[in-house]
Coordinates of C-alpha atoms in Angstrom, one line a residue:
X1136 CA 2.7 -21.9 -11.5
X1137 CA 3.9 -18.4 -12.6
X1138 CA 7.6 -17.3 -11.7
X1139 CA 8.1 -15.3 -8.4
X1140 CA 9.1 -11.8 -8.4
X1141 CA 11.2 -10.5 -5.8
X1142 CA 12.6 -6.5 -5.7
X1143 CA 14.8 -5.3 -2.3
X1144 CA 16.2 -2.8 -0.7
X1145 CA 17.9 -4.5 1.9
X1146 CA 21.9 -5.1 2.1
X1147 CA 23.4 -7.9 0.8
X1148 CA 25.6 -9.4 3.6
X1149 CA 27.6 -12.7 3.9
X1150 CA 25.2 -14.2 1.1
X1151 CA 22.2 -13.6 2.2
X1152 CA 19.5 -10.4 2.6
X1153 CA 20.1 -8.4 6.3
X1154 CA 18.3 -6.0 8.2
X1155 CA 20.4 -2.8 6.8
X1156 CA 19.0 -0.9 3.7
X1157 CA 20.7 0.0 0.9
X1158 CA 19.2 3.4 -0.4
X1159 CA 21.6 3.5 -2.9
X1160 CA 20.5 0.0 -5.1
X1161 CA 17.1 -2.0 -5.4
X1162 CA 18.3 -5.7 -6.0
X1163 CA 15.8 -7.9 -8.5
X1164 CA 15.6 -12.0 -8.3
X1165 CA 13.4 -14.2 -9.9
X1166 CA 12.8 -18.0 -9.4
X1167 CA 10.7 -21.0 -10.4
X1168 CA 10.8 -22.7 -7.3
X1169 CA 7.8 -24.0 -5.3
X1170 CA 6.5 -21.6 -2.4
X1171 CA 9.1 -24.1 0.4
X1172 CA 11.7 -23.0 -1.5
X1173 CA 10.9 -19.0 -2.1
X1174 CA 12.6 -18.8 1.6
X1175 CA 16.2 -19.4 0.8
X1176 CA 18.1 -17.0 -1.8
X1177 CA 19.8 -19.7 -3.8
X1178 CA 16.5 -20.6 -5.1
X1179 CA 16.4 -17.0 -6.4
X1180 CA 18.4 -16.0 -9.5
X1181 CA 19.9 -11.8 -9.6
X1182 CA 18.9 -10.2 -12.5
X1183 CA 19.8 -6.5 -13.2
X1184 CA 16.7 -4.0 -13.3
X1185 CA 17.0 -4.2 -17.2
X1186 CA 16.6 -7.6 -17.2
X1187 CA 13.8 -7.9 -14.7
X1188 CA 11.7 -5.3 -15.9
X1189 CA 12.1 -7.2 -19.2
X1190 CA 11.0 -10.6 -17.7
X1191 CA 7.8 -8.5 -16.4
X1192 CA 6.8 -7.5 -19.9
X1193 CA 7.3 -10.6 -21.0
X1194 CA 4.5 -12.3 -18.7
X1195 CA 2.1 -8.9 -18.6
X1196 CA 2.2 -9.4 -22.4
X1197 CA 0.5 -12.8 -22.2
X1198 CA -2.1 -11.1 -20.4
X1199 CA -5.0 -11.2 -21.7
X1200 CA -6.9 -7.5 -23.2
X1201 CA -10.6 -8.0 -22.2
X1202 CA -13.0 -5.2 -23.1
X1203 CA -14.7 -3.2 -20.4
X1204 CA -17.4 -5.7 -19.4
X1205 CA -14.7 -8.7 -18.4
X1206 CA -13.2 -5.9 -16.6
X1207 CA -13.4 -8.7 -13.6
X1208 CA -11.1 -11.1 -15.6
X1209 CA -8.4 -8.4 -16.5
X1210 CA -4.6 -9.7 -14.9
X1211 CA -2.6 -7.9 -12.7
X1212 CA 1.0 -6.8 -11.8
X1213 CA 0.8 -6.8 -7.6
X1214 CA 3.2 -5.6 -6.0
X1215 CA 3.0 -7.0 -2.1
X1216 CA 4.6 -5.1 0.6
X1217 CA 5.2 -6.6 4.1
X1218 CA 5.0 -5.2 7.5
X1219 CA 7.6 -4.3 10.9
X1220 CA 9.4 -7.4 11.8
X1221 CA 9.4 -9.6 9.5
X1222 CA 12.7 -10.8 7.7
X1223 CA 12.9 -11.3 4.1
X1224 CA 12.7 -15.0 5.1
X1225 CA 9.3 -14.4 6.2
X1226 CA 8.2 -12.1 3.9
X1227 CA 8.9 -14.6 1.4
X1228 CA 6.7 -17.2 3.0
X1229 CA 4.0 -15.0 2.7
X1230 CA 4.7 -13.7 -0.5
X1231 CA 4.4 -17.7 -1.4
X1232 CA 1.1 -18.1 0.3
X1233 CA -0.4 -15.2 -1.3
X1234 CA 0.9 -16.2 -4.9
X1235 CA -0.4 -19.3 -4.3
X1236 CA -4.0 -18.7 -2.7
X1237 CA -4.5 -15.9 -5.1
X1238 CA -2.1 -15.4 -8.4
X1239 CA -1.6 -19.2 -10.2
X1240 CA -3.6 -20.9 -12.2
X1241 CA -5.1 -20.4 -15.0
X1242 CA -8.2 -18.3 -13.3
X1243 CA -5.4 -16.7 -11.4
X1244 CA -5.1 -13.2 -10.8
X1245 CA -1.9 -12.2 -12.7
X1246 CA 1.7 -11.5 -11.7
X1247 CA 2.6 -11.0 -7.9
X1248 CA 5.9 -8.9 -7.1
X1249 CA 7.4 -9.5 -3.4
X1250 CA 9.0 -6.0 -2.2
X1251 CA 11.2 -6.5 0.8
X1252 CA 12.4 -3.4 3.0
X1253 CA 15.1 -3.7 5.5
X1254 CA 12.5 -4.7 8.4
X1255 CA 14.4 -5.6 11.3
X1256 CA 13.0 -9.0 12.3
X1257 CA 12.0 -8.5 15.7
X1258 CA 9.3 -6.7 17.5
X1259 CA 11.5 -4.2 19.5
X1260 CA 12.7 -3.1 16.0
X1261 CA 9.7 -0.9 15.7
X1262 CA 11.0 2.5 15.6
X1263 CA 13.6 1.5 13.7
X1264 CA 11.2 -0.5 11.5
X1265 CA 9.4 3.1 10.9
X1266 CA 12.7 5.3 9.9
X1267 CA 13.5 2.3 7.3
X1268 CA 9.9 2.2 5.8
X1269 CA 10.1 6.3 5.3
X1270 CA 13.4 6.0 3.9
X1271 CA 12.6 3.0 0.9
X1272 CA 9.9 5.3 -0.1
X1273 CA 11.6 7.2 -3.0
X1274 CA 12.8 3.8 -3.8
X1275 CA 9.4 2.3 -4.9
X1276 CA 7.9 5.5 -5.9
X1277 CA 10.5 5.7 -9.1
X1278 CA 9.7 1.6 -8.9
X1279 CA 5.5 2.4 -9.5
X1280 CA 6.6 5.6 -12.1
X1281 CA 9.3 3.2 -13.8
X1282 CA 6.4 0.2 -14.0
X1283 CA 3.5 2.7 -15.4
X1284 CA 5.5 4.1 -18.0
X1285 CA 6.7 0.5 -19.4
X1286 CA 3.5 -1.2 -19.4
X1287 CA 1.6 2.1 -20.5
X1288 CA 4.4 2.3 -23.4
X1289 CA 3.8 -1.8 -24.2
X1290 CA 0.3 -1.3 -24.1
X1291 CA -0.1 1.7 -26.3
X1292 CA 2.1 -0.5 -28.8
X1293 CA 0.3 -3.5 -29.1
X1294 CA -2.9 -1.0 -29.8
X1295 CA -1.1 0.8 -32.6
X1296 CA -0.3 -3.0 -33.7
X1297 CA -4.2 -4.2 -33.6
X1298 CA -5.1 -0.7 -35.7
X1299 CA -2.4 -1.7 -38.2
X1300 CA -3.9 -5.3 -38.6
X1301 CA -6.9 -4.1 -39.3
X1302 CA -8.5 -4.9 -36.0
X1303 CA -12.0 -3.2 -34.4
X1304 CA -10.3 -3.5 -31.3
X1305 CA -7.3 -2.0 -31.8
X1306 CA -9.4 1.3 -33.5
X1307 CA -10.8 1.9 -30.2
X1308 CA -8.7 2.1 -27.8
X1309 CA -10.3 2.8 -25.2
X1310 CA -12.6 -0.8 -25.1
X1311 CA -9.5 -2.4 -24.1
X1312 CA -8.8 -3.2 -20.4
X1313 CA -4.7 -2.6 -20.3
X1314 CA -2.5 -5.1 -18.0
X1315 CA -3.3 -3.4 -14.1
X1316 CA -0.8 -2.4 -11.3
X1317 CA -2.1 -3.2 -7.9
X1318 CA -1.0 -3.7 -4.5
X1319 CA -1.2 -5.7 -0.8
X1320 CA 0.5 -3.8 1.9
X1321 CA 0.2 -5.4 5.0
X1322 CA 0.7 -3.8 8.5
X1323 CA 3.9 -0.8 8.5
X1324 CA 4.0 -2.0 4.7
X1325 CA 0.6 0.7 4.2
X1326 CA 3.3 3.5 6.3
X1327 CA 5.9 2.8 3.3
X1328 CA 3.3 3.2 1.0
X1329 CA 2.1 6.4 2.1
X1330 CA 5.2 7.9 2.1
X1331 CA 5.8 6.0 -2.1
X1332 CA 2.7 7.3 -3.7
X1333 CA 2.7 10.5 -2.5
X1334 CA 6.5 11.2 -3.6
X1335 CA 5.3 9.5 -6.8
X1336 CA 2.1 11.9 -7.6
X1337 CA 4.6 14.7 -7.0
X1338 CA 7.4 13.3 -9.1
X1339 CA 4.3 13.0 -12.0
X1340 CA 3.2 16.5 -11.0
X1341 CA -0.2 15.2 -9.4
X1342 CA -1.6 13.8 -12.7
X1343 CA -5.1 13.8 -12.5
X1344 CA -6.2 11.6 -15.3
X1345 CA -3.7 8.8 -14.7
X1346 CA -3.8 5.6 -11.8
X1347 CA -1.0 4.8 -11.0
X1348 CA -2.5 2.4 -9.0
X1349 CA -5.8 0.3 -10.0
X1350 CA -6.4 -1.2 -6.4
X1351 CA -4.5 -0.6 -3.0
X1352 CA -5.6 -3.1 -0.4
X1353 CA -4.7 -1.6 3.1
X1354 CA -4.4 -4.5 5.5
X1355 CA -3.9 -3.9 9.1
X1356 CA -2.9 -0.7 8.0
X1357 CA -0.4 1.2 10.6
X1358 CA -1.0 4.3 9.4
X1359 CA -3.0 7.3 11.0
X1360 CA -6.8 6.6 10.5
X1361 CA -7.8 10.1 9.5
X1362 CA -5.3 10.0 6.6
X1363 CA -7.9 10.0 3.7
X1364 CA -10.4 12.9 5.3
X1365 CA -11.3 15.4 2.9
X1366 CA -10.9 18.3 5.6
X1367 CA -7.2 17.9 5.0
X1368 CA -4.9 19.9 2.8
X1369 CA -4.9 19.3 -1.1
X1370 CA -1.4 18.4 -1.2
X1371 CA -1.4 16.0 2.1
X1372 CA -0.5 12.1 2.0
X1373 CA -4.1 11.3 1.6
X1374 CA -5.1 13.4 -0.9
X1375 CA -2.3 12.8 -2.8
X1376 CA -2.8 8.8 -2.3
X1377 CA -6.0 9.0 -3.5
X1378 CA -5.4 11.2 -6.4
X1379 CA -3.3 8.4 -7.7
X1380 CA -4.9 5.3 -7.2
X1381 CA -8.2 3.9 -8.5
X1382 CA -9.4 2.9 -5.5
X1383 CA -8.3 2.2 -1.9
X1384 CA -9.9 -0.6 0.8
X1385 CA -8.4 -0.8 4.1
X1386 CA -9.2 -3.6 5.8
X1387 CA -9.2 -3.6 9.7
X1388 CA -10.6 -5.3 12.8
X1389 CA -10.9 -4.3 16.3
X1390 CA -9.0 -7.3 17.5
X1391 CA -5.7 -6.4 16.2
X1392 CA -3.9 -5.7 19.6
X1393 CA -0.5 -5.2 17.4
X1394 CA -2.0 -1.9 16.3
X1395 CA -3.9 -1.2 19.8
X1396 CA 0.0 -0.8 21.3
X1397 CA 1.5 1.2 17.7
X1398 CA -0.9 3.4 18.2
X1399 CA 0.3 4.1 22.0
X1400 CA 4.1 3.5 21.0
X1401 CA 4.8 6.4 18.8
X1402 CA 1.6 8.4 17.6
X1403 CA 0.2 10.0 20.7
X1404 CA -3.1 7.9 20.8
X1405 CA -4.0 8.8 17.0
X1406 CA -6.2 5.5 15.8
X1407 CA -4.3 3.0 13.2
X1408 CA -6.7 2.4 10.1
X1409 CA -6.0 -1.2 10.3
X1410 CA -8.0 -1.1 13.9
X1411 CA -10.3 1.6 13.7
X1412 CA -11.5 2.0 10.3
X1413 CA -11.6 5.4 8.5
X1414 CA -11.9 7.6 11.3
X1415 CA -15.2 9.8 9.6
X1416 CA -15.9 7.2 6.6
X1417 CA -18.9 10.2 5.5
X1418 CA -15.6 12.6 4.8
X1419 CA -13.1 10.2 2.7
X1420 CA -12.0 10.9 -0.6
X1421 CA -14.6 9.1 -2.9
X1422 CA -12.5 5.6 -4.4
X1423 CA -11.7 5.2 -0.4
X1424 CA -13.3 2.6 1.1
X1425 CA -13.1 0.3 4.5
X1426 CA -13.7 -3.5 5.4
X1427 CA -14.8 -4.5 9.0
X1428 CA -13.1 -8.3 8.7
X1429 CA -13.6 -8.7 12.4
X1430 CA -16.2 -11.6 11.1
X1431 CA -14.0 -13.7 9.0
X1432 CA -10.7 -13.5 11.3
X1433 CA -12.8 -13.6 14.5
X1434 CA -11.6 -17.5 15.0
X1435 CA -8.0 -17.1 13.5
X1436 CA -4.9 -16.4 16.1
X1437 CA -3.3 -13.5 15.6
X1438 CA -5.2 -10.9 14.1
X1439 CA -2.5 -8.4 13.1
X1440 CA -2.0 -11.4 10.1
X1441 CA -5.2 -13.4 9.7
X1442 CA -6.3 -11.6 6.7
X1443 CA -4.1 -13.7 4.8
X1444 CA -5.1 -17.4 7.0
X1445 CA -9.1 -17.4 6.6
X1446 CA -10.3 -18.4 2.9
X1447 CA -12.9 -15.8 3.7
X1448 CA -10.9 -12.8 3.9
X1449 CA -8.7 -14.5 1.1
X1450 CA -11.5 -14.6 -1.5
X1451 CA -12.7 -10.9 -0.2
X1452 CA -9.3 -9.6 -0.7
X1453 CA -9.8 -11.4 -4.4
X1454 CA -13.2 -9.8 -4.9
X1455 CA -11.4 -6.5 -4.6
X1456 CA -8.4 -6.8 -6.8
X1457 CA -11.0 -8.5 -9.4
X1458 CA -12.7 -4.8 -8.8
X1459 CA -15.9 -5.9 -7.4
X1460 CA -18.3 -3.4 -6.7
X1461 CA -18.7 -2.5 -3.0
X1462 CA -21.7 -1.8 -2.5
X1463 CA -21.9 -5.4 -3.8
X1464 CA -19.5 -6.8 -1.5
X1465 CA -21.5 -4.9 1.1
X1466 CA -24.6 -6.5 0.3
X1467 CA -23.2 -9.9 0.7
X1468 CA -24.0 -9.6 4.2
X1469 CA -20.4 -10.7 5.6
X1470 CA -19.4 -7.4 6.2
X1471 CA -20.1 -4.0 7.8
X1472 CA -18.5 -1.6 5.4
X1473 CA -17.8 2.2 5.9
X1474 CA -18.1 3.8 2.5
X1475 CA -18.5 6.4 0.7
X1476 CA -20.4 7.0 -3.0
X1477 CA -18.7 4.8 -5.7
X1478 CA -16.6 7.0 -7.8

């Protein structure tokens, strides 16, 4: 079982993590407690940024560096975001679930990282919910350019090391998969997210050789559904999203009735990705991608989260952090895909 992860921006009041954020402080924990216990924060031990980030390196260095054709196998550091009412309680949960379908075990995909905004816990705390997601943004933004640069900095060490040993490896450089940053952001999760990466491609001055993130899973997305068309400026939320990630799936059904009313609540009758799909998949940046699930949550209750309940969607969102092809996943036959070339 590897340790849990857990980085906040929420207040710390009587003891325990509220609904205010701080915008001031992130707050880092770690534990070794079973998934039952992930729920209750004196199972969690405060450590300062310093100290977490060095706990990270520490288990990204055990990773193992695969050359390009176990590209599948590589590990990765996942960050997983949650979505509008849910309190860090239940986030937690989830984050549990989701470490332990996907992340232990030996054939496990790496290290997860549970990000907790200051969601207010209840289902009338939408709006509010949406002015707290935009506001943690600049708060994981310097979080993804603060990860990059350590692991690119560790990585770019241990090649210098292999070439100093003597090893083939190590002289190219460039047949080494390095250690991967990823994410799952679930529901209003995808809204901070927007918001994170495209303050981050900014901060880096819209790099256009660097990925700062390897695979961005989209799920139930509540964001706009045209946000990745091509027709839109060069320096939108899209295009900005896309210029820093490897590649982005969004995966959506037409049964989500959570996103049938946020998209009447606040946003004029624009489509949510997580209910529509891409709203011209033929004009999307090329690494963006969508999933029709509809088939593998069809029989769950509660479509807004049954991504994360069916062992089919579980093992597709699996196939897409492993970086399966999808064209492949396509030709499985489970799924209508929108798509675009593979870049």
């Amino acid at each position: 079982m590897t340790q849990a992860f857990m980085i906040t921006n929420r207040k710390l009041v009587d003891g325990d993590l509220g609904y205010l954020p701080d915008l001031r402080n992130l707050r880092f924990y770690v534990s070794d407690k079973k998934r039952d216990k992930l729920a209750t924060l004196s199972n969690w031990t405060s450590k300062t940024r310093e100290e977490f980030i060095a706990l990270l390196l520490e288990h990204s260095a055990l990773f193992p560096a695969l050359p390009e054709e176990h590209n599948a196998q590589q590990k990765h550091v996942t960050l997983f975001i949650h979505g509008y009412s849910n309190s860090w309680q239940a986030a937690a949960r989830r984050y549990g679930q989701i470490k332990a379908d996907l992340f232990d075990g030996a054939d496990g995909l790496g290290l997860p990282i549970l990000f907790t905004w200051p969601s207010d816990g209840n289902a009338a705390g939408y709006l509010p919910d949406r002015e707290d997601a935009r506001m943690s943004a600049p708060q994981i933004a310097d979080l993804f350019v603060t990860l990059h640069d350590h692991l690119i900095t560790m990585q770019r060490a241990a090649a210098i090391n292999k070439v100093r040993n003597g090893s083939e490896e190590g002289r190219n450089q460039t047949s080494l998969c390095s250690a991967k940053i990823s994410v799952i952001a679930h529901s209003m999760g995808n809204y901070v997210m927007q918001n994170a990466l495209a303050i981050a491609s900014k901060k880096l001055n819209n790099p256009q050789l660097v990925s700062l993130v390897h695979q961005l899973v989209m799920v139930a997305a509540d964001v706009d559904n045209d946000l990745f068309q091509t027709d839109k400026p060069a320096d939108s939320d899209g295009a900005l999203m896309a210029n820093v990630c490897y590649r982005i799936s969004a995966l959506y059904t037409g049964l989500d009735q959570v996103l049938g009313a946020s998209a009447g609540l606040k946003h004029f009758g624009t489509r949510r990705l997580g209910r529509s799909g891409l709203a011209d998949p033929h004009c999307v940046w090329d690494n963006v991608c969508a999933f029709d699930v509809t088939a593998l949550v069809r029989h769950i209750p509660g479509a807004h989260s049954a991504v994360f309940e069916s062992p089919s969607a579980m093992a597709l969102l699996q196939n897409i952090l492993r970086g399966t092809d999808r064209k492949v996943i396509m030709d499985s036959g489970a799924l209508r895909v929108a798509t675009a070339p593979e870049p």
